[in-house]
mmCIF file of C-alpha atoms in Angstrom:
data_model
loop_
_atom_site.group_PDB
_atom_site.id
_atom_site.type_symbol
_atom_site.label_atom_id
_atom_site.label_comp_id
_atom_site.label_asym_id
_atom_site.label_seq_id
_atom_site.Cartn_x
_atom_site.Cartn_y
_atom_site.Cartn_z
ATOM 1 C CA UNK I 21 -5.716 34.863 11.330
ATOM 2 C CA UNK I 22 -8.629 34.147 10.143
ATOM 3 C CA UNK I 23 -10.155 31.147 8.585
ATOM 4 C CA UNK I 24 -13.756 29.443 7.023
ATOM 5 C CA UNK I 25 -15.651 27.174 9.268
ATOM 6 C CA UNK I 26 -19.080 25.651 9.146
ATOM 7 C CA UNK I 27 -20.591 25.300 12.115
ATOM 8 C CA UNK I 28 -24.010 23.854 11.188
ATOM 9 C CA UNK I 29 -26.129 23.942 7.404
ATOM 10 C CA UNK I 30 -26.003 27.370 6.939
ATOM 11 C CA UNK I 31 -23.724 28.801 9.171
ATOM 12 C CA UNK I 32 -20.922 29.616 8.128
ATOM 13 C CA UNK I 33 -18.010 31.371 9.422
ATOM 14 C CA UNK I 34 -15.202 33.884 9.560
ATOM 15 C CA UNK I 35 -12.965 33.624 12.635
ATOM 16 C CA UNK I 36 -10.075 34.438 14.280
ATOM 17 C CA UNK I 37 -8.156 31.000 15.129
ATOM 18 C CA UNK I 38 -4.352 30.275 15.977
ATOM 19 C CA UNK I 39 -1.679 30.238 13.677
ATOM 20 C CA UNK I 40 -0.126 26.633 12.053
ATOM 21 C CA UNK I 41 2.734 25.869 13.437
ATOM 22 C CA UNK I 42 4.968 22.743 12.374
ATOM 23 C CA UNK I 43 4.410 19.431 14.434
ATOM 24 C CA UNK I 44 5.920 17.605 11.880
ATOM 25 C CA UNK I 45 9.880 17.331 10.107
ATOM 26 C CA UNK I 46 7.183 16.444 7.034
ATOM 27 C CA UNK I 47 5.548 19.874 6.738
ATOM 28 C CA UNK I 48 4.777 22.616 6.171
ATOM 29 C CA UNK I 49 3.285 26.072 5.928
ATOM 30 C CA UNK I 50 1.430 27.725 3.803
ATOM 31 C CA UNK I 51 0.727 31.445 3.091
ATOM 32 C CA UNK I 52 -2.848 30.519 0.965
ATOM 33 C CA UNK I 53 -2.825 32.514 -2.248
ATOM 34 C CA UNK I 54 -6.607 31.683 -3.935
ATOM 35 C CA UNK I 55 -8.673 29.333 -2.045
ATOM 36 C CA UNK I 56 -11.920 28.094 -3.333
ATOM 37 C CA UNK I 57 -15.693 26.476 -2.654
ATOM 38 C CA UNK I 58 -16.343 22.865 -3.965
ATOM 39 C CA UNK I 59 -19.494 21.687 -5.082
ATOM 40 C CA UNK I 60 -18.229 19.128 -2.122
ATOM 41 C CA UNK I 61 -18.770 21.989 -0.281
ATOM 42 C CA UNK I 62 -22.153 22.503 -0.486
ATOM 43 C CA UNK I 63 -23.262 18.664 0.487
ATOM 44 C CA UNK I 64 -21.968 19.644 4.690
ATOM 45 C CA UNK I 65 -23.579 23.503 3.751
ATOM 46 C CA UNK I 66 -27.158 21.637 3.152
ATOM 47 C CA UNK I 67 -27.774 19.243 5.841
ATOM 48 C CA UNK I 68 -24.561 19.181 8.489
ATOM 49 C CA UNK I 69 -26.834 18.792 11.914
ATOM 50 C CA UNK I 70 -25.639 22.038 14.280
ATOM 51 C CA UNK I 71 -22.520 22.283 15.848
ATOM 52 C CA UNK I 72 -21.846 23.727 18.835
ATOM 53 C CA UNK I 73 -17.698 24.389 17.667
ATOM 54 C CA UNK I 74 -17.353 24.683 14.025
ATOM 55 C CA UNK I 75 -15.909 22.543 11.903
ATOM 56 C CA UNK I 76 -12.171 24.484 9.700
ATOM 57 C CA UNK I 77 -13.572 23.519 6.507
ATOM 58 C CA UNK I 78 -12.345 23.707 2.025
ATOM 59 C CA UNK I 79 -9.794 21.975 0.574
ATOM 60 C CA UNK I 80 -8.249 23.706 -1.850
ATOM 61 C CA UNK I 81 -5.071 26.310 -2.532
ATOM 62 C CA UNK I 82 -2.513 27.512 -4.271
ATOM 63 C CA UNK I 83 0.001 29.943 -2.258
ATOM 64 C CA UNK I 84 3.552 30.520 -1.236
ATOM 65 C CA UNK I 85 5.593 27.729 1.286
ATOM 66 C CA UNK I 86 6.363 30.020 4.577
ATOM 67 C CA UNK I 87 8.431 27.595 6.994
ATOM 68 C CA UNK I 88 9.498 23.754 5.981
ATOM 69 C CA UNK I 89 10.397 21.109 8.777
ATOM 70 C CA UNK I 90 13.815 19.248 8.883
ATOM 71 C CA UNK I 91 12.641 16.247 6.850
ATOM 72 C CA UNK I 92 11.927 18.301 4.450
ATOM 73 C CA UNK I 93 13.343 18.060 0.399
ATOM 74 C CA UNK I 94 12.443 19.437 -2.636
ATOM 75 C CA UNK I 95 11.052 22.458 -1.231
ATOM 76 C CA UNK I 96 12.351 25.697 -0.053
ATOM 77 C CA UNK I 97 10.481 28.681 1.162
ATOM 78 C CA UNK I 98 9.379 31.137 -0.539
ATOM 79 C CA UNK I 99 8.430 28.321 -3.665
ATOM 80 C CA UNK I 100 4.818 28.596 -4.657
ATOM 81 C CA UNK I 101 2.263 26.221 -5.272
ATOM 82 C CA UNK I 102 -0.998 23.249 -5.885
ATOM 83 C CA UNK I 103 -1.688 21.620 -2.936
ATOM 84 C CA UNK I 104 -4.289 18.963 -3.753
ATOM 85 C CA UNK I 105 -6.672 17.966 -2.376
ATOM 86 C CA UNK I 106 -5.683 15.519 -0.494
ATOM 87 C CA UNK I 107 -2.046 15.247 1.672
ATOM 88 C CA UNK I 108 0.129 11.731 0.961
ATOM 89 C CA UNK I 109 3.010 10.898 1.452
ATOM 90 C CA UNK I 110 4.232 10.512 -2.594
ATOM 91 C CA UNK I 111 6.798 6.987 -2.234
ATOM 92 C CA UNK I 112 4.442 4.481 -0.892
ATOM 93 C CA UNK I 113 2.579 1.741 -3.024
ATOM 94 C CA UNK I 114 0.049 3.162 -4.116
ATOM 95 C CA UNK I 115 1.546 6.715 -4.473
ATOM 96 C CA UNK I 116 3.853 5.230 -6.910
ATOM 97 C CA UNK I 117 0.864 3.147 -8.760
ATOM 98 C CA UNK I 118 -0.024 7.046 -8.643
ATOM 99 C CA UNK I 119 -3.531 6.507 -6.331
ATOM 100 C CA UNK I 120 -1.896 9.410 -3.661
ATOM 101 C CA UNK I 121 -5.968 8.729 -2.245
ATOM 102 C CA UNK I 122 -5.131 5.801 -0.713
ATOM 103 C CA UNK I 123 -1.749 6.987 0.157
ATOM 104 C CA UNK I 124 -0.479 4.916 3.649
ATOM 105 C CA UNK I 125 0.173 8.493 5.138
ATOM 106 C CA UNK I 126 -2.248 10.782 4.009
ATOM 107 C CA UNK I 127 -4.212 13.507 5.259
ATOM 108 C CA UNK I 128 -7.804 14.562 4.196
ATOM 109 C CA UNK I 129 -8.137 18.915 4.889
ATOM 110 C CA UNK I 130 -10.744 20.365 7.586
ATOM 111 C CA UNK I 131 -12.826 19.003 10.886
ATOM 112 C CA UNK I 132 -9.846 20.567 13.310
ATOM 113 C CA UNK I 133 -6.867 20.643 11.397
ATOM 114 C CA UNK I 134 -6.624 23.585 8.843
ATOM 115 C CA UNK I 135 -8.506 23.330 5.799
ATOM 116 C CA UNK I 136 -8.455 25.518 2.732
ATOM 117 C CA UNK I 137 -10.232 28.513 2.804
ATOM 118 C CA UNK I 138 -8.035 30.903 5.522
ATOM 119 C CA UNK I 139 -4.891 32.526 5.380
ATOM 120 C CA UNK I 140 -2.375 29.740 6.367
ATOM 121 C CA UNK I 141 -2.469 25.894 6.092
ATOM 122 C CA UNK I 142 -0.262 23.441 7.389
ATOM 123 C CA UNK I 143 0.047 21.029 4.661
ATOM 124 C CA UNK I 144 1.284 16.659 6.015
ATOM 125 C CA UNK I 145 3.502 15.112 4.071
ATOM 126 C CA UNK I 146 4.732 18.693 2.378
ATOM 127 C CA UNK I 147 7.469 16.634 0.013
ATOM 128 C CA UNK I 148 5.413 14.875 -1.410
ATOM 129 C CA UNK I 149 2.029 16.452 -1.920
ATOM 130 C CA UNK I 150 2.960 20.005 -2.924
ATOM 131 C CA UNK I 151 4.178 21.017 -6.556
ATOM 132 C CA UNK I 152 5.765 23.307 -7.343
ATOM 133 C CA UNK I 153 5.725 26.172 -9.927
ATOM 134 C CA UNK I 154 7.927 27.100 -11.389
ATOM 135 C CA UNK I 155 9.152 30.842 -11.104
ATOM 136 C CA UNK I 156 8.225 33.747 -12.882
ATOM 137 C CA UNK I 157 4.635 32.348 -14.156
ATOM 138 C CA UNK I 158 2.080 35.034 -15.277
ATOM 139 C CA UNK I 159 -0.173 35.658 -12.349
ATOM 140 C CA UNK I 160 -3.425 35.257 -14.181
ATOM 141 C CA UNK I 161 -3.158 32.595 -14.228
ATOM 142 C CA UNK I 162 -3.458 31.762 -10.633
ATOM 143 C CA UNK I 163 -7.730 30.843 -11.008
ATOM 144 C CA UNK I 164 -6.779 28.130 -12.973
ATOM 145 C CA UNK I 165 -3.302 26.695 -11.409
ATOM 146 C CA UNK I 166 -5.544 27.092 -8.083
ATOM 147 C CA UNK I 167 -8.204 24.489 -10.002
ATOM 148 C CA UNK I 168 -6.022 22.611 -10.461
ATOM 149 C CA UNK I 169 -6.001 21.136 -6.925
ATOM 150 C CA UNK I 170 -8.695 19.713 -6.910
ATOM 151 C CA UNK I 171 -12.199 20.483 -9.781
ATOM 152 C CA UNK I 172 -9.904 19.758 -13.050
ATOM 153 C CA UNK I 173 -7.814 17.167 -11.393
ATOM 154 C CA UNK I 174 -11.228 15.738 -11.355
ATOM 155 C CA UNK I 175 -12.777 15.865 -14.333
ATOM 156 C CA UNK I 176 -9.216 14.524 -16.323
ATOM 157 C CA UNK I 177 -10.238 11.641 -13.926
ATOM 158 C CA UNK I 178 -13.276 11.121 -14.701
ATOM 159 C CA UNK I 179 -11.685 11.173 -18.097
ATOM 160 C CA UNK I 180 -9.165 9.274 -17.592
ATOM 161 C CA UNK I 181 -10.874 6.261 -16.286
ATOM 162 C CA UNK I 182 -13.311 6.264 -19.774
ATOM 163 C CA UNK I 183 -10.602 5.489 -21.330
ATOM 164 C CA UNK I 184 -11.904 7.521 -24.116
ATOM 165 C CA UNK I 185 -10.873 6.971 -27.241
ATOM 166 C CA UNK I 186 -10.241 9.052 -29.382
ATOM 167 C CA UNK I 187 -13.134 9.595 -31.962
ATOM 168 C CA UNK I 188 -16.237 8.441 -29.547
ATOM 169 C CA UNK I 189 -19.069 10.211 -28.199
ATOM 170 C CA UNK I 190 -18.841 11.651 -24.916
ATOM 171 C CA UNK I 191 -22.132 12.674 -22.548
ATOM 172 C CA UNK I 192 -20.473 14.556 -19.432
ATOM 173 C CA UNK I 193 -23.377 15.025 -16.456
ATOM 174 C CA UNK I 194 -23.450 18.226 -14.964
ATOM 175 C CA UNK I 195 -22.803 21.682 -16.025
ATOM 176 C CA UNK I 196 -20.615 23.038 -12.677
ATOM 177 C CA UNK I 197 -17.486 23.617 -12.509
ATOM 178 C CA UNK I 198 -16.291 19.834 -12.598
ATOM 179 C CA UNK I 199 -18.538 19.371 -15.828
ATOM 180 C CA UNK I 200 -16.818 21.782 -17.428
ATOM 181 C CA UNK I 201 -13.428 20.219 -16.571
ATOM 182 C CA UNK I 202 -15.081 16.563 -18.338
ATOM 183 C CA UNK I 203 -15.570 19.527 -21.162
ATOM 184 C CA UNK I 204 -12.175 19.946 -21.320
ATOM 185 C CA UNK I 205 -10.867 16.431 -20.457
ATOM 186 C CA UNK I 206 -12.802 14.491 -23.621
ATOM 187 C CA UNK I 207 -11.037 17.001 -26.346
ATOM 188 C CA UNK I 208 -8.416 16.713 -24.676
ATOM 189 C CA UNK I 209 -8.213 12.709 -25.225
ATOM 190 C CA UNK I 210 -9.674 13.493 -28.381
ATOM 191 C CA UNK I 211 -13.963 12.679 -28.201
ATOM 192 C CA UNK I 212 -15.071 13.514 -30.815
ATOM 193 C CA UNK I 213 -18.947 14.356 -30.252
ATOM 194 C CA UNK I 214 -19.309 15.965 -26.623
ATOM 195 C CA UNK I 215 -23.274 16.495 -25.437
ATOM 196 C CA UNK I 216 -23.409 17.909 -21.622
ATOM 197 C CA UNK I 217 -26.147 17.922 -20.031
ATOM 198 C CA UNK I 218 -27.174 21.700 -18.211
ATOM 199 C CA UNK I 219 -29.469 23.735 -17.661
ATOM 200 C CA UNK I 220 -27.748 26.927 -16.612
ATOM 201 C CA UNK I 221 -27.664 28.992 -20.046
ATOM 202 C CA UNK I 222 -24.375 30.414 -18.138
ATOM 203 C CA UNK I 223 -22.364 27.680 -17.636
ATOM 204 C CA UNK I 224 -23.406 25.397 -20.537
ATOM 205 C CA UNK I 225 -21.950 28.247 -23.130
ATOM 206 C CA UNK I 226 -18.348 27.931 -20.827
ATOM 207 C CA UNK I 227 -18.954 24.468 -22.178
ATOM 208 C CA UNK I 228 -19.061 24.906 -25.290
ATOM 209 C CA UNK I 229 -16.808 27.698 -25.924
ATOM 210 C CA UNK I 230 -14.267 24.231 -24.468
ATOM 211 C CA UNK I 231 -15.493 21.791 -25.838
ATOM 212 C CA UNK I 232 -18.642 20.863 -26.473
ATOM 213 C CA UNK I 233 -20.358 19.730 -29.312
ATOM 214 C CA UNK I 234 -24.045 19.861 -28.140
ATOM 215 C CA UNK I 235 -26.346 21.193 -25.272
ATOM 216 C CA UNK I 236 -29.399 18.926 -24.015
ATOM 217 C CA UNK I 237 -31.049 20.941 -21.011
ATOM 218 C CA UNK I 238 -33.494 18.435 -20.357
ATOM 219 C CA UNK I 239 -33.105 15.920 -17.319
ATOM 220 C CA UNK I 240 -34.939 12.542 -16.500
ATOM 221 C CA UNK I 241 -36.286 10.529 -19.482
ATOM 222 C CA UNK I 242 -36.497 13.462 -21.082
ATOM 223 C CA UNK I 243 -33.167 14.122 -20.911
ATOM 224 C CA UNK I 244 -32.162 10.688 -21.782
ATOM 225 C CA UNK I 245 -34.371 10.730 -25.193
ATOM 226 C CA UNK I 246 -33.031 14.025 -25.797
ATOM 227 C CA UNK I 247 -29.017 12.299 -26.135
ATOM 228 C CA UNK I 248 -30.349 8.787 -27.945
ATOM 229 C CA UNK I 249 -32.307 11.212 -31.146
ATOM 230 C CA UNK I 250 -28.930 13.420 -31.057
ATOM 231 C CA UNK I 251 -26.606 9.407 -31.247
ATOM 232 C CA UNK I 252 -29.429 7.670 -33.282
ATOM 233 C CA UNK I 253 -30.404 5.676 -30.755
ATOM 234 C CA UNK I 254 -27.254 4.544 -29.596
ATOM 235 C CA UNK I 255 -25.991 7.156 -26.900
ATOM 236 C CA UNK I 256 -22.591 7.794 -26.484
ATOM 237 C CA UNK I 257 -19.501 5.596 -25.756
ATOM 238 C CA UNK I 258 -18.884 7.244 -22.672
ATOM 239 C CA UNK I 259 -20.444 9.111 -19.606
ATOM 240 C CA UNK I 260 -18.818 11.634 -17.015
ATOM 241 C CA UNK I 261 -21.147 11.443 -14.347
ATOM 242 C CA UNK I 262 -20.026 15.618 -12.059
ATOM 243 C CA UNK I 263 -22.793 15.899 -10.415
ATOM 244 C CA UNK I 264 -23.834 12.310 -7.329
ATOM 245 C CA UNK I 265 -27.436 12.271 -6.927
ATOM 246 C CA UNK I 266 -29.115 9.451 -8.003
ATOM 247 C CA UNK I 267 -30.542 10.941 -10.866
ATOM 248 C CA UNK I 268 -27.793 11.549 -12.614
ATOM 249 C CA UNK I 269 -26.108 8.008 -12.086
ATOM 250 C CA UNK I 270 -29.845 7.176 -14.147
ATOM 251 C CA UNK I 271 -29.495 9.078 -15.993
ATOM 252 C CA UNK I 272 -26.212 7.912 -16.808
ATOM 253 C CA UNK I 273 -27.094 4.494 -17.496
ATOM 254 C CA UNK I 274 -30.038 5.017 -20.090
ATOM 255 C CA UNK I 275 -27.570 7.315 -22.594
ATOM 256 C CA UNK I 276 -24.366 5.330 -21.839
ATOM 257 C CA UNK I 277 -24.271 2.890 -25.395
ATOM 258 C CA UNK I 278 -24.445 -0.675 -24.939
ATOM 259 C CA UNK I 279 -21.213 -1.791 -24.150
ATOM 260 C CA UNK I 280 -19.689 1.216 -23.028
ATOM 261 C CA UNK I 281 -18.308 3.397 -20.118
ATOM 262 C CA UNK I 282 -20.195 5.858 -16.878
ATOM 263 C CA UNK I 283 -17.257 7.135 -15.668
ATOM 264 C CA UNK I 284 -17.909 8.962 -12.185
ATOM 265 C CA UNK I 285 -17.251 11.562 -10.466
ATOM 266 C CA UNK I 286 -19.664 13.553 -8.716
ATOM 267 C CA UNK I 287 -19.112 12.382 -5.090
ATOM 268 C CA UNK I 288 -21.927 9.917 -4.488
ATOM 269 C CA UNK I 289 -25.521 11.301 -2.136
ATOM 270 C CA UNK I 290 -26.626 7.579 -2.721
ATOM 271 C CA UNK I 291 -25.511 3.715 -1.644
ATOM 272 C CA UNK I 292 -27.087 2.225 -4.169
ATOM 273 C CA UNK I 293 -26.128 1.821 -8.030
ATOM 274 C CA UNK I 294 -29.333 1.045 -10.938
ATOM 275 C CA UNK I 295 -27.202 -1.526 -12.773
ATOM 276 C CA UNK I 296 -28.968 -5.118 -12.661
ATOM 277 C CA UNK I 297 -29.465 -7.971 -14.817
ATOM 278 C CA UNK I 298 -31.009 -4.910 -17.689
ATOM 279 C CA UNK I 299 -27.407 -3.304 -17.570
ATOM 280 C CA UNK I 300 -25.292 -6.383 -16.612
ATOM 281 C CA UNK I 301 -27.271 -7.222 -20.092
ATOM 282 C CA UNK I 302 -25.449 -4.170 -22.341
ATOM 283 C CA UNK I 303 -22.501 -4.572 -20.913
ATOM 284 C CA UNK I 304 -21.515 -1.866 -18.647
ATOM 285 C CA UNK I 305 -18.599 -0.715 -17.491
ATOM 286 C CA UNK I 306 -19.342 1.798 -14.339
ATOM 287 C CA UNK I 307 -15.762 3.620 -13.043
ATOM 288 C CA UNK I 308 -14.160 6.661 -11.869
ATOM 289 C CA UNK I 309 -14.272 7.260 -7.682
ATOM 290 C CA UNK I 310 -12.250 10.360 -6.503
ATOM 291 C CA UNK I 311 -9.180 12.065 -8.176
ATOM 292 C CA UNK I 312 -5.756 11.672 -8.063
ATOM 293 C CA UNK I 313 -5.119 14.893 -8.253
ATOM 294 C CA UNK I 314 -1.053 14.641 -7.451
ATOM 295 C CA UNK I 315 -1.270 12.478 -9.975
ATOM 296 C CA UNK I 316 -2.451 14.680 -12.949
ATOM 297 C CA UNK I 317 -1.290 17.895 -11.292
ATOM 298 C CA UNK I 318 2.106 17.378 -13.238
ATOM 299 C CA UNK I 319 0.608 16.301 -16.628
ATOM 300 C CA UNK I 320 -1.517 19.529 -16.792
ATOM 301 C CA UNK I 321 0.575 21.862 -15.792
ATOM 302 C CA UNK I 322 1.706 22.897 -18.971
ATOM 303 C CA UNK I 323 -0.792 22.589 -20.712
ATOM 304 C CA UNK I 324 -1.620 25.888 -18.074
ATOM 305 C CA UNK I 325 1.482 27.508 -18.578
ATOM 306 C CA UNK I 326 1.373 27.537 -22.321
ATOM 307 C CA UNK I 327 -2.049 28.339 -22.200
ATOM 308 C CA UNK I 328 -2.997 24.512 -24.514
ATOM 309 C CA UNK I 329 -5.642 25.094 -21.622
ATOM 310 C CA UNK I 330 -7.675 28.051 -19.086
ATOM 311 C CA UNK I 331 -9.675 25.605 -16.974
ATOM 312 C CA UNK I 332 -9.166 28.873 -14.607
ATOM 313 C CA UNK I 333 -12.818 30.271 -16.233
ATOM 314 C CA UNK I 334 -14.660 28.471 -13.740
ATOM 315 C CA UNK I 335 -13.902 30.699 -11.416
ATOM 316 C CA UNK I 336 -17.125 33.381 -11.718
ATOM 317 C CA UNK I 337 -16.597 35.342 -8.789
ATOM 318 C CA UNK I 338 -13.627 35.973 -7.207
ATOM 319 C CA UNK I 339 -14.466 38.239 -2.511
ATOM 320 C CA UNK I 340 -12.130 37.953 -0.227
ATOM 321 C CA UNK I 341 -12.220 36.316 4.074
ATOM 322 C CA UNK I 342 -15.400 38.445 4.437
ATOM 323 C CA UNK I 343 -17.704 37.374 2.247
ATOM 324 C CA UNK I 344 -16.975 33.406 2.147
ATOM 325 C CA UNK I 345 -20.510 33.489 3.892
ATOM 326 C CA UNK I 346 -21.971 35.147 1.432
ATOM 327 C CA UNK I 347 -20.210 32.762 -1.705
ATOM 328 C CA UNK I 348 -21.948 29.987 -0.172
ATOM 329 C CA UNK I 349 -25.390 31.006 -0.152
ATOM 330 C CA UNK I 350 -24.170 32.297 -4.125
ATOM 331 C CA UNK I 351 -23.241 28.646 -4.697
ATOM 332 C CA UNK I 352 -25.827 27.132 -3.212
ATOM 333 C CA UNK I 353 -28.674 28.787 -5.003
ATOM 334 C CA UNK I 354 -26.844 28.815 -8.368
ATOM 335 C CA UNK I 355 -25.817 32.023 -8.580
ATOM 336 C CA UNK I 356 -21.819 31.157 -8.831
ATOM 337 C CA UNK I 357 -20.213 28.820 -11.010
ATOM 338 C CA UNK I 358 -16.835 28.476 -8.190
ATOM 339 C CA UNK I 359 -16.220 30.916 -5.777
ATOM 340 C CA UNK I 360 -12.337 31.599 -5.809
ATOM 341 C CA UNK I 361 -11.673 33.298 -2.216
ATOM 342 C CA UNK I 362 -8.450 36.382 -1.913
ATOM 343 C CA UNK I 363 -7.413 35.352 1.908
#
């Protein structure tokens, strides 16, 4: 089969690799119908040290089950499934608590294992990982179903960890796919005002359609000042940070209301969080983290199927396997919000 490998910064290739096989009785093989490039894939695309052997990359996909290990129940060959970006057993204490990313038997994709940007993938812990989409769904929903494997669930995680109360004001920092999904999520949870901080007009226009009431294009101190101006100097009750840079968390601290919550889901590219004595005196709560997508899919899936939400609109480019390297370039240069791959 063909799959995407990364050899170093800017060096993504599509190559022939061995077809996946069942290795453990809890495995499944899935034919990938749609995968995608994630914003987090752009970090190694920008900085990975060159290697002689490429690493598989990609972690989001939907597809059709083609083979099942003998210990797998609850799935059938031919099922159309959503594959959350982390495999989880579904029965350990962390899974039962809804924290599937801490699964005691879990696994991540890529590296020497199958990623999500190929034609097939072996899925460990298939019974606890894969979510079956009811038969007869509208094929036009595939982009939205795919979004549940990561970005929509991640945006929703940001909002859920912030424990948004209906009527609260929310600032979303970042106009990428996760930030836009966070806008959808803040609206779902009843936010009365959603300020989207982003400077790419096509993205922020989509954010307005998703529910943003205001857009702030400025960054840094100017962006903070603008949000404070819009909120009578107070800031917003909640800030959802979907970028991962230190400058973004600094803006979050600057625009959050005293006693408010910052929920960060942008993969952090820094280690020091600017929460010193002054922020301590403001009673700011910092939360967030990596999203346990498996915990949210069954909650969000009915909302996609009935048309309540349409997160698949974050995909503004669809490509084939041959175009994957160009897809990385398009996302890295901000020519695309999120690229969908059709193997």
